[in-house]
Short mmCIF file of C-alpha atoms and ligand atoms in Angstrom, two decimals:
data_model
loop_
_atom_site.label_atom_id
_atom_site.label_comp_id
_atom_site.label_asym_id
_atom_site.label_seq_id
_atom_site.Cartn_x
_atom_site.Cartn_y
_atom_site.Cartn_z
CA MET A 1 24.84 -8.76 -12.54
CA GLY A 2 28.33 -7.52 -13.34
CA GLN A 3 27.26 -6.16 -16.70
CA ASP A 4 24.25 -4.46 -15.14
CA GLN A 5 26.34 -2.86 -12.42
CA GLY A 6 28.62 -1.56 -15.13
CA ARG A 7 25.70 0.05 -16.86
CA ALA A 8 24.38 1.61 -13.67
CA GLY A 9 27.92 2.77 -12.92
CA CYS A 10 28.10 4.60 -16.25
CA GLN A 11 25.17 6.71 -15.12
CA GLY A 12 26.87 7.71 -11.86
CA GLU A 13 26.98 11.37 -12.85
CA ARG A 14 23.19 11.47 -12.42
CA ARG A 15 23.74 11.29 -8.63
CA LEU A 16 21.55 8.34 -7.89
CA PRO A 17 20.69 7.85 -4.21
CA THR A 18 23.04 5.70 -2.16
CA LEU A 19 21.68 2.27 -1.26
CA SER A 20 22.00 2.59 2.50
CA SER A 21 21.35 -0.07 5.12
CA VAL A 22 18.32 1.79 6.55
CA THR A 23 16.66 1.61 3.17
CA LEU A 24 14.02 -1.09 2.90
CA ILE A 25 13.95 -1.27 -0.88
CA ALA A 26 16.09 0.62 -3.36
CA THR A 27 16.40 0.47 -7.11
CA GLU A 28 18.77 2.30 -9.43
CA SER A 29 17.93 2.68 -13.10
CA LEU A 30 16.04 -0.60 -12.94
CA THR A 31 14.88 -1.74 -16.36
CA LYS A 32 13.08 -4.90 -17.42
CA THR A 33 12.14 -5.77 -20.95
CA TYR A 34 10.36 -8.96 -21.90
CA GLY A 35 11.63 -10.59 -25.08
CA GLY A 36 13.40 -7.35 -25.99
CA ARG A 37 10.04 -5.83 -26.98
CA VAL A 38 7.81 -5.08 -23.99
CA THR A 39 9.34 -2.64 -21.51
CA ALA A 40 7.75 -3.39 -18.14
CA LEU A 41 10.13 -1.23 -16.07
CA ALA A 42 12.06 1.69 -17.50
CA ASP A 43 14.99 3.28 -15.65
CA LEU A 44 13.22 3.09 -12.29
CA THR A 45 15.13 4.72 -9.43
CA VAL A 46 13.43 4.76 -6.06
CA ALA A 47 14.31 4.25 -2.39
CA VAL A 48 11.84 3.63 0.43
CA GLU A 49 12.22 3.36 4.18
CA PRO A 50 10.59 0.73 6.39
CA GLY A 51 6.83 1.13 6.94
CA ILE A 52 3.68 0.43 4.94
CA ILE A 53 4.31 1.33 1.34
CA GLY A 54 1.73 1.46 -1.42
CA LEU A 55 2.93 0.61 -4.92
CA VAL A 56 0.27 2.02 -7.20
CA GLY A 57 -0.18 2.09 -10.93
CA ALA A 58 -2.74 1.15 -13.55
CA ASN A 59 -2.91 -2.41 -14.86
CA GLY A 60 0.26 -3.12 -16.82
CA ALA A 61 2.25 -0.37 -15.05
CA GLY A 62 4.93 -2.88 -14.03
CA LYS A 63 4.01 -3.59 -10.39
CA SER A 64 4.09 -7.39 -10.58
CA THR A 65 7.33 -7.26 -12.54
CA LEU A 66 8.91 -5.13 -9.83
CA ILE A 67 7.72 -7.50 -7.09
CA LYS A 68 9.15 -10.50 -8.93
CA ILE A 69 12.50 -8.72 -9.29
CA LEU A 70 12.47 -7.79 -5.59
CA LEU A 71 11.95 -11.48 -4.77
CA GLY A 72 14.75 -12.61 -7.07
CA LEU A 73 12.29 -14.55 -9.24
CA LEU A 74 13.03 -12.42 -12.30
CA ALA A 75 16.36 -10.93 -13.34
CA PRO A 76 16.36 -7.25 -14.35
CA THR A 77 17.55 -6.42 -17.84
CA SER A 78 19.73 -3.67 -16.35
CA GLY A 79 20.07 -1.54 -13.25
CA ARG A 80 20.49 -2.39 -9.59
CA VAL A 81 18.15 -3.46 -6.81
CA ARG A 82 18.47 -4.01 -3.07
CA VAL A 83 15.94 -5.42 -0.61
CA LEU A 84 16.71 -5.27 3.15
CA ASP A 85 20.24 -4.41 2.05
CA LEU A 86 20.51 -7.69 0.11
CA ASP A 87 20.83 -8.14 -3.63
CA PRO A 88 18.01 -10.37 -4.90
CA THR A 89 19.80 -10.94 -8.20
CA THR A 90 22.79 -12.59 -6.52
CA ASP A 91 21.29 -13.73 -3.21
CA PRO A 92 17.63 -14.61 -3.87
CA ALA A 93 17.43 -17.30 -1.13
CA ALA A 94 18.62 -14.84 1.54
CA VAL A 95 16.01 -12.32 0.37
CA ARG A 96 13.18 -14.87 0.33
CA ALA A 97 14.13 -16.05 3.86
CA ARG A 98 13.26 -12.56 5.10
CA VAL A 99 10.46 -11.63 2.72
CA GLY A 100 6.90 -12.99 2.58
CA TYR A 101 5.06 -12.94 -0.74
CA MET A 102 1.33 -12.98 -1.35
CA PRO A 103 0.80 -13.47 -5.10
CA GLU A 104 -2.07 -11.86 -6.98
CA HIS A 105 -3.55 -15.14 -8.22
CA ASP A 106 -3.81 -18.42 -6.43
CA ALA A 107 -3.79 -22.12 -7.10
CA LEU A 108 -4.63 -23.40 -3.63
CA PRO A 109 -4.99 -27.21 -3.47
CA PRO A 110 -8.71 -27.60 -2.64
CA ASP A 111 -8.40 -30.80 -0.60
CA LEU A 112 -5.81 -29.51 1.86
CA SER A 113 -6.82 -27.67 5.01
CA ALA A 114 -5.39 -24.20 5.60
CA ALA A 115 -3.39 -25.62 8.53
CA GLU A 116 -1.82 -28.34 6.36
CA LEU A 117 -1.10 -25.97 3.49
CA VAL A 118 0.47 -23.19 5.57
CA THR A 119 2.46 -25.73 7.63
CA HIS A 120 3.75 -27.30 4.42
CA LEU A 121 4.79 -23.93 3.01
CA GLY A 122 6.47 -23.14 6.33
CA ARG A 123 8.46 -26.37 6.00
CA ILE A 124 9.46 -25.37 2.46
CA SER A 125 10.74 -22.11 3.99
CA GLY A 126 13.06 -24.24 6.12
CA LEU A 127 11.15 -24.40 9.40
CA PRO A 128 11.34 -27.70 11.38
CA ARG A 129 8.04 -29.68 11.42
CA ALA A 130 6.88 -28.72 14.93
CA VAL A 131 7.85 -25.07 14.48
CA ALA A 132 6.12 -24.93 11.09
CA ARG A 133 2.93 -26.32 12.63
CA GLU A 134 3.03 -23.84 15.49
CA ARG A 135 3.85 -20.89 13.23
CA ALA A 136 1.07 -21.89 10.79
CA SER A 137 -1.51 -21.89 13.61
CA GLU A 138 -0.24 -18.51 14.75
CA ALA A 139 -0.30 -17.01 11.24
CA LEU A 140 -3.83 -18.36 10.66
CA ARG A 141 -4.93 -16.87 13.97
CA HIS A 142 -3.47 -13.48 12.96
CA VAL A 143 -5.51 -13.47 9.75
CA GLY A 144 -8.70 -14.59 11.53
CA LEU A 145 -8.83 -18.18 10.25
CA TYR A 146 -7.93 -20.03 13.45
CA GLU A 147 -11.37 -21.58 13.94
CA GLU A 148 -11.62 -22.66 10.31
CA ARG A 149 -8.07 -23.89 9.90
CA TYR A 150 -8.89 -27.61 9.61
CA ARG A 151 -11.50 -27.16 6.86
CA PRO A 152 -10.50 -27.92 3.24
CA VAL A 153 -9.48 -24.73 1.42
CA GLY A 154 -11.70 -25.69 -1.55
CA GLY A 155 -14.77 -24.72 0.49
CA TYR A 156 -13.41 -21.31 1.49
CA SER A 157 -14.85 -17.99 0.28
CA THR A 158 -12.66 -15.66 -1.82
CA GLY A 159 -11.94 -13.54 1.27
CA MET A 160 -10.84 -16.61 3.24
CA LYS A 161 -8.61 -17.75 0.37
CA GLN A 162 -6.99 -14.31 0.29
CA ARG A 163 -6.34 -14.65 4.02
CA VAL A 164 -4.78 -18.09 3.56
CA LYS A 165 -2.41 -16.49 1.04
CA LEU A 166 -1.59 -13.81 3.58
CA ALA A 167 -1.00 -16.41 6.32
CA GLN A 168 1.44 -18.38 4.16
CA ALA A 169 3.34 -15.14 3.48
CA LEU A 170 3.63 -14.62 7.26
CA VAL A 171 4.51 -18.17 8.31
CA HIS A 172 8.30 -17.78 8.36
CA ASP A 173 8.13 -14.52 10.34
CA PRO A 174 9.43 -12.22 7.58
CA ASP A 175 10.73 -8.66 7.96
CA LEU A 176 8.98 -7.55 4.78
CA LEU A 177 5.72 -8.60 3.15
CA LEU A 178 5.12 -8.11 -0.57
CA LEU A 179 1.38 -8.19 -1.26
CA ASP A 180 0.24 -8.24 -4.89
CA GLU A 181 -3.32 -6.87 -5.20
CA PRO A 182 -4.45 -8.31 -1.83
CA THR A 183 -8.04 -7.02 -2.15
CA ASN A 184 -8.66 -8.53 -5.59
CA GLY A 185 -12.05 -10.19 -5.90
CA LEU A 186 -13.29 -8.98 -2.51
CA ASP A 187 -16.56 -7.16 -1.86
CA PRO A 188 -16.42 -3.73 -0.12
CA ALA A 189 -16.68 -5.23 3.39
CA GLY A 190 -14.02 -7.83 2.53
CA ARG A 191 -11.75 -5.08 1.17
CA ASP A 192 -12.12 -3.04 4.35
CA ALA A 193 -11.34 -6.09 6.49
CA MET A 194 -8.27 -6.98 4.41
CA LEU A 195 -6.98 -3.39 4.51
CA ALA A 196 -7.48 -3.25 8.29
CA LEU A 197 -5.60 -6.53 8.67
CA ILE A 198 -2.70 -5.30 6.53
CA HIS A 199 -2.57 -2.10 8.53
CA ARG A 200 -2.48 -4.07 11.79
CA ILE A 201 0.34 -6.30 10.51
CA GLY A 202 2.32 -3.21 9.47
CA THR A 203 1.82 -1.31 12.71
CA GLU A 204 1.48 -3.92 15.48
CA PHE A 205 3.80 -6.67 14.20
CA GLY A 206 6.59 -4.35 13.12
CA ILE A 207 6.73 -5.93 9.67
CA SER A 208 7.21 -3.65 6.69
CA VAL A 209 4.63 -4.13 3.97
CA LEU A 210 4.67 -3.26 0.28
CA VAL A 211 1.07 -3.30 -0.96
CA CYS A 212 0.65 -3.38 -4.67
CA SER A 213 -2.65 -2.07 -6.05
CA HIS A 214 -4.27 -0.33 -8.99
CA LEU A 215 -6.68 1.31 -6.51
CA LEU A 216 -5.01 4.45 -5.20
CA GLY A 217 -7.86 5.28 -2.82
CA GLU A 218 -7.36 1.96 -1.03
CA VAL A 219 -3.65 2.10 -0.39
CA GLU A 220 -3.85 5.78 0.51
CA ARG A 221 -5.91 4.77 3.55
CA ILE A 222 -3.32 2.46 5.10
CA CYS A 223 0.11 3.44 3.76
CA ASP A 224 2.66 5.94 5.05
CA THR A 225 4.52 6.05 1.74
CA LEU A 226 3.30 5.84 -1.84
CA VAL A 227 5.28 4.88 -4.92
CA ALA A 228 3.35 5.54 -8.11
CA ILE A 229 4.49 4.07 -11.41
CA ASP A 230 3.12 4.42 -14.90
CA GLY A 231 4.35 2.55 -17.97
CA GLY A 232 7.25 1.21 -15.89
CA ARG A 233 8.42 4.72 -15.00
CA LEU A 234 8.37 6.42 -11.62
CA LEU A 235 5.64 9.04 -11.36
CA ARG A 236 6.18 9.97 -7.75
CA ALA A 237 7.48 8.49 -4.49
CA ASP A 238 6.79 10.32 -1.27
CA ARG A 239 5.28 10.09 2.17
CA VAL A 240 1.48 10.27 2.03
CA SER A 241 1.57 13.20 4.47
CA ALA A 242 3.76 15.15 2.03
CA MET A 243 1.35 14.43 -0.81
CA THR A 244 -1.67 15.58 1.16
CA SER A 245 -0.52 19.09 2.02
CA ALA A 246 -2.99 21.53 3.51
CA THR A 247 -5.07 23.65 1.13
CA ASP A 248 -6.14 27.24 1.75
CA VAL A 249 -9.73 26.19 2.30
CA LEU A 250 -11.42 25.72 5.67
CA ALA A 251 -13.95 22.93 6.08
CA VAL A 252 -16.66 23.52 8.66
CA GLU A 253 -19.33 21.07 9.66
CA VAL A 254 -22.09 21.48 12.22
CA SER A 255 -24.32 18.60 13.39
CA GLU A 256 -27.43 20.70 12.60
CA GLY A 257 -28.26 24.14 11.19
CA THR A 258 -25.95 23.95 8.15
CA GLU A 259 -28.27 26.19 6.07
CA ASP A 260 -28.45 28.84 8.81
CA LEU A 261 -24.68 28.85 9.16
CA ALA A 262 -24.17 29.12 5.39
CA ALA A 263 -26.50 32.15 5.31
CA ARG A 264 -24.76 33.76 8.29
CA LEU A 265 -21.27 33.27 6.79
CA ALA A 266 -22.45 34.69 3.45
CA ALA A 267 -23.81 37.72 5.33
CA LEU A 268 -20.29 38.15 6.75
CA ASP A 269 -19.01 38.43 3.16
CA LEU A 270 -17.38 35.00 3.20
CA SER A 271 -17.63 33.02 0.00
CA VAL A 272 -19.23 29.75 1.07
CA THR A 273 -19.68 26.61 -1.00
CA ARG A 274 -21.44 23.49 0.17
CA GLU A 275 -20.07 19.97 -0.27
CA GLY A 276 -22.34 17.36 1.29
CA ARG A 277 -22.67 18.24 4.97
CA MET A 278 -19.57 20.42 4.82
CA LEU A 279 -19.25 24.14 4.18
CA LEU A 280 -16.05 25.24 2.46
CA VAL A 281 -14.71 28.73 3.12
CA PRO A 282 -11.55 30.25 1.58
CA LEU A 283 -8.95 30.83 4.30
CA ALA A 284 -7.78 34.45 4.02
CA ASP A 285 -6.03 34.71 7.41
CA ASP A 286 -6.54 33.76 11.06
CA ALA A 287 -9.53 36.14 11.20
CA THR A 288 -11.45 33.67 9.00
CA TYR A 289 -11.37 31.13 11.86
CA ASP A 290 -12.67 33.77 14.29
CA LEU A 291 -15.51 34.80 11.94
CA ILE A 292 -16.65 31.18 11.55
CA LEU A 293 -16.36 30.39 15.27
CA GLY A 294 -18.23 33.61 16.06
CA ALA A 295 -21.06 32.71 13.67
CA VAL A 296 -21.33 29.17 15.09
CA ALA A 297 -21.48 30.55 18.66
CA GLU A 298 -23.98 33.24 17.71
CA LEU A 299 -26.35 30.66 16.18
CA ASP A 300 -25.63 28.28 19.07
CA LEU A 301 -24.88 25.37 16.72
CA PRO A 302 -23.05 22.15 17.65
CA LEU A 303 -19.67 22.37 15.87
CA HIS A 304 -18.55 19.01 14.50
CA ARG A 305 -15.36 20.05 12.72
CA LEU A 306 -13.41 23.10 11.64
CA ASP A 307 -10.10 22.44 9.96
CA GLN A 308 -7.96 23.22 6.99
CA ARG A 309 -8.78 20.93 4.10
CA ARG A 310 -6.03 18.65 2.84
CA HIS A 311 -5.37 17.58 -0.71
CA ARG A 312 -6.33 14.01 -1.49
CA VAL A 313 -3.59 11.93 -3.04
CA ALA A 314 -5.99 11.00 -5.83
CA GLU A 315 -6.02 14.63 -7.01
CA LEU A 316 -2.29 14.36 -7.79
CA PHE A 317 -2.89 11.53 -10.21
CA ALA A 318 -6.38 12.48 -11.34
CA THR A 319 -5.35 13.17 -14.91
CA ARG A 320 -3.55 9.84 -15.22
CA GLU A 321 -5.89 7.21 -13.86
CA PRO A 322 -9.34 8.66 -13.42
CA SER A 323 -11.08 5.33 -13.77
CA HIS A 324 -9.11 3.64 -11.03
CA VAL A 325 -9.13 6.17 -8.21
N1 ATP B 1 6.13 -12.73 -19.06
C1 ATP B 1 5.83 -11.65 -19.79
N2 ATP B 1 6.09 -11.61 -21.10
C2 ATP B 1 5.82 -10.51 -21.85
N3 ATP B 1 5.27 -9.38 -21.36
C3 ATP B 1 4.97 -9.36 -20.05
C4 ATP B 1 5.22 -10.50 -19.20
N4 ATP B 1 4.83 -10.16 -17.93
C5 ATP B 1 4.35 -8.90 -18.00
N5 ATP B 1 4.43 -8.43 -19.27
C6 ATP B 1 4.04 -7.07 -19.72
O1 ATP B 1 4.80 -6.14 -18.96
C7 ATP B 1 4.01 -5.01 -18.62
C8 ATP B 1 3.96 -4.86 -17.09
O2 ATP B 1 3.27 -5.99 -16.56
P1 ATP B 1 3.07 -6.21 -14.99
O3 ATP B 1 2.32 -7.51 -14.83
O4 ATP B 1 4.37 -6.06 -14.30
O5 ATP B 1 2.14 -4.97 -14.62
P2 ATP B 1 1.18 -4.76 -13.38
O6 ATP B 1 1.31 -3.32 -13.03
O7 ATP B 1 1.48 -5.76 -12.32
O8 ATP B 1 -0.24 -5.03 -14.00
P3 ATP B 1 -1.37 -6.03 -13.52
O9 ATP B 1 -1.93 -5.44 -12.27
O10 ATP B 1 -2.33 -6.04 -14.67
O11 ATP B 1 -0.70 -7.37 -13.30
C9 ATP B 1 2.65 -5.24 -19.25
O12 ATP B 1 2.66 -4.58 -20.50
C10 ATP B 1 2.59 -6.74 -19.44
O13 ATP B 1 1.77 -7.08 -20.53
#
């Protein structure tokens, strides 16, 4: 990548972030063009810390291309990249030893059992036979397939197949998981279960996870950091908490008597709008809280919530991908 480093070096005056050892993934001016015509990634500079990271973007935004570069499966056209402080372009085997990959599509051999398949993939990762078998059982237990592990994969549901893919990504005990559209093809309950599983892996197992999705609402629920790309370019990278700053609207919800409360607040000259079971009141100052609490107490209503509304991440991208959020 000498030539690429030279190119990135020429752009040093732009003060690109330093690729430090605490950084999980970092790219500098990363560009990938296919056949010199299609630009999948364009001058992408981003750095993320360990945690659960959502990589979001519409179909064709460049997510899969980025994942393949992070794994050292594809060479960038120019720019620099580091994963766990390793360079996947020069040291792909070292990266893949510490990174688990769950691809978007699958070609699972239907006649093999999940235990055989995951053990085999563990052996390919370099684990001795007995260790691979033990680790495969453990990984299949983590994803909830322990009881079914000796059944042929061909008879599995889509959700079970997705979990086999997740188990094989976990088998060699990686420090980072790269998950490409892990909820693809799942029904709403299956999506919820998969998201909960990913969240548990990221929080309880201490493994960092990069979840790639075109569904912003999904990754927003489980990630601490979001990286949004569009047309191969960085839209925004930030912690979810920073993207969901508080608004100047108070949300109040009572378990019963919503109409009475709305009327009482209006009588107090507060401008009230209703959104489902919630009443929204502009927050002028601390006195607004007191007026609402006073009205709730006066009507003797059971208060369910009273808090400052936060922006939803989706609002930040609403103009760009309305159909996907
Ligand atoms: N091997 C390839 N040859 C030519 N163009 C490609 C190739 N792979 C991807 N592309 C193009 O590069 C762009 C980015 O594709 P990529 O698969 O990285 O996006 P994505 O965000 O993962 O989308 P999706 O979720 O649909 O896979 C798209 O325009 C795609 O058509």
